[in-house]
CSV table of C-alpha atoms in Angstrom, one decimal:
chain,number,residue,atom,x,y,z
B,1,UNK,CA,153.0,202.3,110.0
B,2,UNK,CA,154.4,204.1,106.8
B,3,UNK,CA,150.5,205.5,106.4
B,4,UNK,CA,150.1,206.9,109.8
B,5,UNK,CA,153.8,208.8,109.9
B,6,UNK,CA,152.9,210.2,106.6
B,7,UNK,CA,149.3,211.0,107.6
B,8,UNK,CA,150.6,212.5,111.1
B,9,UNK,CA,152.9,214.8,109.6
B,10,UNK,CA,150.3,216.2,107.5
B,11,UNK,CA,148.5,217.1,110.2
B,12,UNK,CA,151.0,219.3,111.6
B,13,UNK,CA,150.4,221.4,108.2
B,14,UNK,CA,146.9,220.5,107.8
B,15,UNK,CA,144.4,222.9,108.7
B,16,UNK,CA,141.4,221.1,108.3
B,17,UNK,CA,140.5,217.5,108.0
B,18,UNK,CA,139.9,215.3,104.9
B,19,UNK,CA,137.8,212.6,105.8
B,20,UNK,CA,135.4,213.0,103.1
B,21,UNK,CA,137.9,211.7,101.1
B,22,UNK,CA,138.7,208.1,100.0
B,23,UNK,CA,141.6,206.9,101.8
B,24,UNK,CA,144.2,206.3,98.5
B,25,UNK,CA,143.1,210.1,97.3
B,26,UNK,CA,144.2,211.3,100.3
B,27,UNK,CA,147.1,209.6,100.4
B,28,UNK,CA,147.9,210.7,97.4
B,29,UNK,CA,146.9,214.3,98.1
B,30,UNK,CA,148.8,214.0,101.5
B,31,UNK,CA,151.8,212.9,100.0
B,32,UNK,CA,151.3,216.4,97.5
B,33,UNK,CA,151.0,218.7,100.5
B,34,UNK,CA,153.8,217.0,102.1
B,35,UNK,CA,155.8,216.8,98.9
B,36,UNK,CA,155.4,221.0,97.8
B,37,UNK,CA,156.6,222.0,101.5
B,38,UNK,CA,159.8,219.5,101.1
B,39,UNK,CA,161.0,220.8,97.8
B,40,UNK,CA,160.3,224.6,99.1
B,41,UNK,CA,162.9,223.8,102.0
B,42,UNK,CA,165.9,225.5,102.3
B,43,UNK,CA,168.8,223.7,101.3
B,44,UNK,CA,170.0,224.3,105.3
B,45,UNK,CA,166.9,222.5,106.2
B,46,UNK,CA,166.5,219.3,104.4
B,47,UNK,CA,168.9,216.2,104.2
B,48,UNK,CA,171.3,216.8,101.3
B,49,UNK,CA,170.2,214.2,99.2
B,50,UNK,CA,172.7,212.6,96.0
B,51,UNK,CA,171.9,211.0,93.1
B,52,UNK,CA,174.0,207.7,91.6
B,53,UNK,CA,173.8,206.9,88.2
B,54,UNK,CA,174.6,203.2,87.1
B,55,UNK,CA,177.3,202.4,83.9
B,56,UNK,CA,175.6,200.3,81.2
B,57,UNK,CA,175.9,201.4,77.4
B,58,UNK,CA,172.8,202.1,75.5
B,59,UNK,CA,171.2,200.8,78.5
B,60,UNK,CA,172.1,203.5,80.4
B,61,UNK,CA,169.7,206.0,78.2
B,62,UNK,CA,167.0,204.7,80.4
B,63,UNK,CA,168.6,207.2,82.8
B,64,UNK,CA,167.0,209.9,80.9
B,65,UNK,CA,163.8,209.2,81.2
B,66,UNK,CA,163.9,209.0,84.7
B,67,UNK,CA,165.9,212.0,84.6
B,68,UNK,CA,162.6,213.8,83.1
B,69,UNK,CA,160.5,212.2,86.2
B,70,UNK,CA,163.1,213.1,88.6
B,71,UNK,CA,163.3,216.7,87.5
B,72,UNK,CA,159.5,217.3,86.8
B,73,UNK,CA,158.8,215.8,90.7
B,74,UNK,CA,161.3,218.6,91.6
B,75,UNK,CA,163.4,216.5,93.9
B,76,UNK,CA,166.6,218.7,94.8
B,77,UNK,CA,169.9,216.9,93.7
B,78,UNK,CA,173.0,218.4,96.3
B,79,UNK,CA,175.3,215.8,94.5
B,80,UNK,CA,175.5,213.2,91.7
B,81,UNK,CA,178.0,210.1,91.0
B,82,UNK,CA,177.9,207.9,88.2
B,83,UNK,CA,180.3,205.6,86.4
B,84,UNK,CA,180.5,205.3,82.3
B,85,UNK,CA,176.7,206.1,80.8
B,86,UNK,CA,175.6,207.1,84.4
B,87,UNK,CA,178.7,209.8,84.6
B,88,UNK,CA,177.7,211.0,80.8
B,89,UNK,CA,174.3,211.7,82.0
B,90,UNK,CA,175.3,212.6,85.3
B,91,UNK,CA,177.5,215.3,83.9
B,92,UNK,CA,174.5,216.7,81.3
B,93,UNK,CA,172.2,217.2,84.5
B,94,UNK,CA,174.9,219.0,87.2
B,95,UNK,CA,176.0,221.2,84.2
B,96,UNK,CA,172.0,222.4,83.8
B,97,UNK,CA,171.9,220.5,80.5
B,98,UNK,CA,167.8,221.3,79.5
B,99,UNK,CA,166.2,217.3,80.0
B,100,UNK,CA,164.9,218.3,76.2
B,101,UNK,CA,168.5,218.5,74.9
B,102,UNK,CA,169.3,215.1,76.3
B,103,UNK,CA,166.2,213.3,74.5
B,104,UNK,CA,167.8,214.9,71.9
B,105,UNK,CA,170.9,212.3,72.2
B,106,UNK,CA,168.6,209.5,72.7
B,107,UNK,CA,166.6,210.6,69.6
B,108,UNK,CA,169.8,210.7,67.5
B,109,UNK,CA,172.2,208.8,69.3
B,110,UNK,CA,175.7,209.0,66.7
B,111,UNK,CA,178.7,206.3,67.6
B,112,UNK,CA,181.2,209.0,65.6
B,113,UNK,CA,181.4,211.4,69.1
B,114,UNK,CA,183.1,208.4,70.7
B,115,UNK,CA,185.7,208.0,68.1
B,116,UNK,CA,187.5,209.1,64.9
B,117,UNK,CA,189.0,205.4,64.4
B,118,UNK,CA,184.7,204.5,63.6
B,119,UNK,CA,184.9,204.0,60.2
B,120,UNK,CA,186.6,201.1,57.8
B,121,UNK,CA,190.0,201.7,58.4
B,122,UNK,CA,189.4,201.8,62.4
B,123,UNK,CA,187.5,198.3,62.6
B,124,UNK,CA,190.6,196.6,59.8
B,125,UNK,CA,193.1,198.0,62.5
B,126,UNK,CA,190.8,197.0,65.7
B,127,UNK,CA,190.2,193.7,64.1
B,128,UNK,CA,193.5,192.8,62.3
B,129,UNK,CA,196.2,195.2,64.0
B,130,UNK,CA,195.3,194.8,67.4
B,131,UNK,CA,194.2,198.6,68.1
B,132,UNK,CA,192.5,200.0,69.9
B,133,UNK,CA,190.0,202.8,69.1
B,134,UNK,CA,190.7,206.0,70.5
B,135,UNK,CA,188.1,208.1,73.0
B,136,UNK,CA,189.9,211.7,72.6
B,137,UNK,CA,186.6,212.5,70.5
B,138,UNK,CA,184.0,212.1,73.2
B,139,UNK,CA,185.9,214.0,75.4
B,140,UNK,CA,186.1,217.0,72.9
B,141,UNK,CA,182.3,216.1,72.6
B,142,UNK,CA,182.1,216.4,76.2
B,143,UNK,CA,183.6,219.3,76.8
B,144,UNK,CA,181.6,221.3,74.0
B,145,UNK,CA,178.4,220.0,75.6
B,146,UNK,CA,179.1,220.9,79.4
B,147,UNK,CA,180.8,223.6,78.3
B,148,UNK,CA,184.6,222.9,78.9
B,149,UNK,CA,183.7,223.4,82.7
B,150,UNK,CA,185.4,222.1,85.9
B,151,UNK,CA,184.2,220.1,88.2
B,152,UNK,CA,184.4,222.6,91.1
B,153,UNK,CA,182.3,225.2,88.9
B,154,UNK,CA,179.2,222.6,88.6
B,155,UNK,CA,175.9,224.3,89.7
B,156,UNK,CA,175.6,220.6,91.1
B,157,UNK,CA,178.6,218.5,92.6
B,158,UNK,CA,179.2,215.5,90.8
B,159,UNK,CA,182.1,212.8,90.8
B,160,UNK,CA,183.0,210.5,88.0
B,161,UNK,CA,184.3,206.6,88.7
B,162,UNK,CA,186.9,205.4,86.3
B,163,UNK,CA,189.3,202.6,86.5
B,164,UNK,CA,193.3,201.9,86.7
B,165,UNK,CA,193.7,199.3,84.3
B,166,UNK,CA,197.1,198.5,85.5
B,167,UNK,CA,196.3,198.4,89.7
B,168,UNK,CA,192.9,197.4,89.5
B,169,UNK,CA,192.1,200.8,91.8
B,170,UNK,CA,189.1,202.9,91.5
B,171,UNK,CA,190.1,206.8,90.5
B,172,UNK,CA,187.7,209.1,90.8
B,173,UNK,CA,187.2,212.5,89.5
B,174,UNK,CA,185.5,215.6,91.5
B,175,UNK,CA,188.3,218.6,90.5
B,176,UNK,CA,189.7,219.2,86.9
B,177,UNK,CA,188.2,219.6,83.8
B,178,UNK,CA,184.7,217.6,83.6
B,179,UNK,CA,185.4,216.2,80.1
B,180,UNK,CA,188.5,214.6,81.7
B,181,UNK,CA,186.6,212.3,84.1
B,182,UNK,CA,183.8,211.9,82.1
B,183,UNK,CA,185.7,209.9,79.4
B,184,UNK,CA,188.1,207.8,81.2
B,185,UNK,CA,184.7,206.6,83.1
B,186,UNK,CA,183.4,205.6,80.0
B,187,UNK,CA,186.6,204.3,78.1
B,188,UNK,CA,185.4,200.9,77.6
B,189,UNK,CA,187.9,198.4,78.2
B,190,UNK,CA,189.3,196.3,75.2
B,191,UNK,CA,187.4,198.5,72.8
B,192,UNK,CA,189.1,202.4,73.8
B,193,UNK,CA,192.7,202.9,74.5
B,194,UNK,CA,193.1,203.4,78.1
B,195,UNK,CA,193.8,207.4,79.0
B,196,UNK,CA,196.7,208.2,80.3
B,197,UNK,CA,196.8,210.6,82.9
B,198,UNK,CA,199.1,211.1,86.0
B,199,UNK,CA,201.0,207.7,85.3
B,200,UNK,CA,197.7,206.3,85.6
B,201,UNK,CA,196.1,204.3,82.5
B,202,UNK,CA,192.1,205.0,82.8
B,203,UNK,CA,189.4,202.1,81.4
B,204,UNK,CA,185.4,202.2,82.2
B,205,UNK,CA,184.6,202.5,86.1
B,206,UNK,CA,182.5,200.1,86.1
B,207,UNK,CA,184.7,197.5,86.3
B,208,UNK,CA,185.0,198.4,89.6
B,209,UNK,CA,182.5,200.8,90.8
B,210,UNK,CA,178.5,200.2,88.8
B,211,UNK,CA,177.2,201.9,91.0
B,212,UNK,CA,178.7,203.8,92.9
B,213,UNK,CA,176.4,204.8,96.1
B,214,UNK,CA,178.9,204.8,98.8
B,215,UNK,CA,180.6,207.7,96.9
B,216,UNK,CA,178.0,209.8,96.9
B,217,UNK,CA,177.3,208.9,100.3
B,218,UNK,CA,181.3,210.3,100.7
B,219,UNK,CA,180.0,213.2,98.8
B,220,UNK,CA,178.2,214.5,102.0
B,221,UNK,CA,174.6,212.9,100.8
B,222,UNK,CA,172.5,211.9,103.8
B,223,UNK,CA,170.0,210.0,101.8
B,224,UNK,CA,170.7,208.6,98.6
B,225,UNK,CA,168.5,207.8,95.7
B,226,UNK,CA,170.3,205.5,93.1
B,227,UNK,CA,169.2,204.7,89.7
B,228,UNK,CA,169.9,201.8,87.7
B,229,UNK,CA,169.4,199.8,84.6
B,230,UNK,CA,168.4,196.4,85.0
B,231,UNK,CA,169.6,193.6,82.1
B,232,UNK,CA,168.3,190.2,81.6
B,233,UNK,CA,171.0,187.8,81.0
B,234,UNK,CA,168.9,185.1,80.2
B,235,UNK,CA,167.4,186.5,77.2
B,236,UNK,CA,170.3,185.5,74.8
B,237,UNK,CA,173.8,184.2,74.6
B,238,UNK,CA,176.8,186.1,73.6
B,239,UNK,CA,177.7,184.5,70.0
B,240,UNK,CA,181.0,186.8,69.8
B,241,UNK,CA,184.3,187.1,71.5
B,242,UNK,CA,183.8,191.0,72.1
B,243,UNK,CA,180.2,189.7,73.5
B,244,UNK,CA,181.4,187.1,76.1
B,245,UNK,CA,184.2,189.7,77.1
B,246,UNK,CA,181.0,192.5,77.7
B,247,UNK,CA,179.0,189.8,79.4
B,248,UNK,CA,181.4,188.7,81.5
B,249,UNK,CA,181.8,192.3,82.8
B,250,UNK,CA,178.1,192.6,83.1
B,251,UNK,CA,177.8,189.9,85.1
B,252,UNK,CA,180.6,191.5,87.2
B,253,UNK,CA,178.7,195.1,87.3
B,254,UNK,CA,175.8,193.4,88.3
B,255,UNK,CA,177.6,191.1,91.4
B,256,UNK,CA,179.1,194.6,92.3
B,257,UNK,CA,175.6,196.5,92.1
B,258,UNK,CA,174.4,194.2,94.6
B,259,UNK,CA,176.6,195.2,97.5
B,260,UNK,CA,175.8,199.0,96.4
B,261,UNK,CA,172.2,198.8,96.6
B,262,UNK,CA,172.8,198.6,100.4
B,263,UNK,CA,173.8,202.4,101.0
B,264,UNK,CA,170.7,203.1,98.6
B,265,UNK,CA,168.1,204.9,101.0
B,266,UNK,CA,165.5,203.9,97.6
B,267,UNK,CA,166.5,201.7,94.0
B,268,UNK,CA,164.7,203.0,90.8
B,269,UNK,CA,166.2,199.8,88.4
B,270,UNK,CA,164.5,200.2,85.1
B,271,UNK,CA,164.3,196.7,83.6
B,272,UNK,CA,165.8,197.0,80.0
B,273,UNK,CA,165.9,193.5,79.3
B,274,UNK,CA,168.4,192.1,76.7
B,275,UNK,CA,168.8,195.5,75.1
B,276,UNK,CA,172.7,195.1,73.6
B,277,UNK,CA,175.0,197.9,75.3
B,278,UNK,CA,176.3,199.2,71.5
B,279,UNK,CA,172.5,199.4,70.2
B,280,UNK,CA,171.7,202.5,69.5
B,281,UNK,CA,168.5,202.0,68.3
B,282,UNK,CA,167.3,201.1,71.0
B,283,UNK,CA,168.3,204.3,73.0
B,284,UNK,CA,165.2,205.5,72.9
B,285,UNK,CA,163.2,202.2,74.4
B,286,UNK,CA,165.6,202.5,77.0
B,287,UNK,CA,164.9,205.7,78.0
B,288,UNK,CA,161.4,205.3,77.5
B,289,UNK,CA,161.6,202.2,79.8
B,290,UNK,CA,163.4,204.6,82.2
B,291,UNK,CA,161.0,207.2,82.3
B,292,UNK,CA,158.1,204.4,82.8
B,293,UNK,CA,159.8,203.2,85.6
B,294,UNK,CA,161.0,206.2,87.4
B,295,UNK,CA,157.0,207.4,87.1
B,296,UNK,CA,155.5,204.2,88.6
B,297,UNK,CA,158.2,204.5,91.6
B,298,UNK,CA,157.6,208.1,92.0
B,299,UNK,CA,155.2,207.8,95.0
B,300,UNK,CA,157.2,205.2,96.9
B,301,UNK,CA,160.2,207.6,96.6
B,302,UNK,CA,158.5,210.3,98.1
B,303,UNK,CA,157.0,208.6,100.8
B,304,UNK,CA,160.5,207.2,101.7
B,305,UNK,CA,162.1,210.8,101.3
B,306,UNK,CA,159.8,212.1,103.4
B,307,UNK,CA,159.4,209.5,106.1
B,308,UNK,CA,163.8,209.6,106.3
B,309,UNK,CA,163.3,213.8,106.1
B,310,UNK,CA,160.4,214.3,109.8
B,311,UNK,CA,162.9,215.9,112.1
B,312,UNK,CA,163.9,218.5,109.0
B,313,UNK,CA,160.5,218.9,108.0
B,314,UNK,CA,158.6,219.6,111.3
B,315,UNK,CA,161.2,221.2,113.1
């Protein structure tokens, strides 16, 4: 059924016949056609279509390399959301961050943005004082990457999940500055400080929101593409506290994730295995496990775009 939809909508473009052709080339040259008069739409006359990036440490660098498929397919992005890694990426892309610039992060990934407490002194006072490492660095970090821009100046919209540690409610950010939201999303809970802002006191938003689809849905998004990185639990077992505390969210993100794959119109979940979340050298084989992925989905996605776009593209 999929294949005829997709081959009768090509004839309405079509001026000639390919039956010369085998049938999975032209499919595949089909789904082209189809594909370069999509992207070439108007944004007036095409379904607004929003991106949602999951959390997930290091893992999350695998959202780059789909990031590089995504942006090289030229899909047209009307609105992003993302929680922790998802929002940091997120936020790179609606700023017009160049994709090369952002392999450049996953190519030389350094733990001193997050923090000024990373050093000696800051692990004997985590460890033996009870405190917490401060985040204020990544958002200065933030800020001179994106540019110290607001969130209602963003060529694309985008909207950052974050957490109230003390209510347990999601808080999002979509107005302000974008460093703002960006770091309470990824202000890692029992490892950051919480940030404190409006009597509110902000940890990582996905302990409530992994994924956060129905947002973007919110954002106005008609069909919603979510992206998503995949662990595997069973690979090892946590042999420290601060490892059972991360697992046990995990496990949480990924309980959560499974109710927000349901307002996904199509899933790209790039299976990173046991990769640790504080790794970072393994950044780049999450990325590149990303951008293997996000390429061997690419023709499924399409299809599904274009099936879910007929009325706008015909009319």
């Amino acid at each position: 059924m999929k294949r005829l939809l997709i081959i009768a909508l090509a004839l309405a473009f079509l001026p000639c016949r390919l039956s010369a052709v085998d049938d999975k080339r032209q499919d595949a040259l089909l789904r082209d056609f189809l594909w370069s008069e999509f992207i070439s739409l108007p944004a007036g006359q095409r379904p607004k279509i929003g991106l949602t990036l999951s959390a997930g440490g290091v893992r999350g660098f695998s959202h780059v390399g789909a990031m590089q498929v995504l942006i090289e397919s030229g899909l047209p992005v009307d609105y992003i959301s993302g929680t922790s890694m998802g929002c940091i990426i997120g936020s790179f892309y609606a700023s017009g961050m160049p994709i090369e610039r952002m392999w450049d992060f996953v190519n030389n990934p350094e733990l001193s943005v997050l923090s000024k407490d990373l050093n000696v002194l800051g692990f004997l006072k985590f460890l033996f004082g009870n405190k917490l490492f401060s985040s204020e660095n990544f958002g200065d970090f933030i800020s001179k990457e994106v540019g110290g821009v607001f969130y209602e100046n963003l060529p694309v919209k985008l909207a950052c999940v974050s957490a109230d540690i003390k209510t347990g409610e999601r808080v999002v950010f979509d107005s302000g500055p974008v460093a703002r939201g960006v770091r309470a999303s990824m202000n890692l809970p029992g490892i950051f400080a919480p940030v404190e802002f409006r009597q509110r006191y902000l940890v990582d938003g996905g302990v409530v929101d992994y994924m956060p689809t129905a947002l973007v849905k919110d954002m106005g998004a008609d069909w919603v593409l979510a992206v998503y990185a995949l662990p595997d639990y069973a690979r090892s077992v946590p042999s420290t506290i601060l490892g059972y505390v991360v697992r046990t969210g995990d496990i949480r993100g990924a309980l959560i994730t499974e109710n927000s794959e349901r307002t996904a119109n199509f899933l790209i979940g790039s299976r990173v295995g046991d990769i640790d979340f504080r790794d970072k050298t393994q950044a780049a084989v999450a990325a590149e496990i990303g951008l293997k992925t996000a390429y061997e989905a690419l023709g499924d996605m399409k299809d599904n775009l274009l099936l879910f776009s007929v009325d706008y593209v015909i009319k």
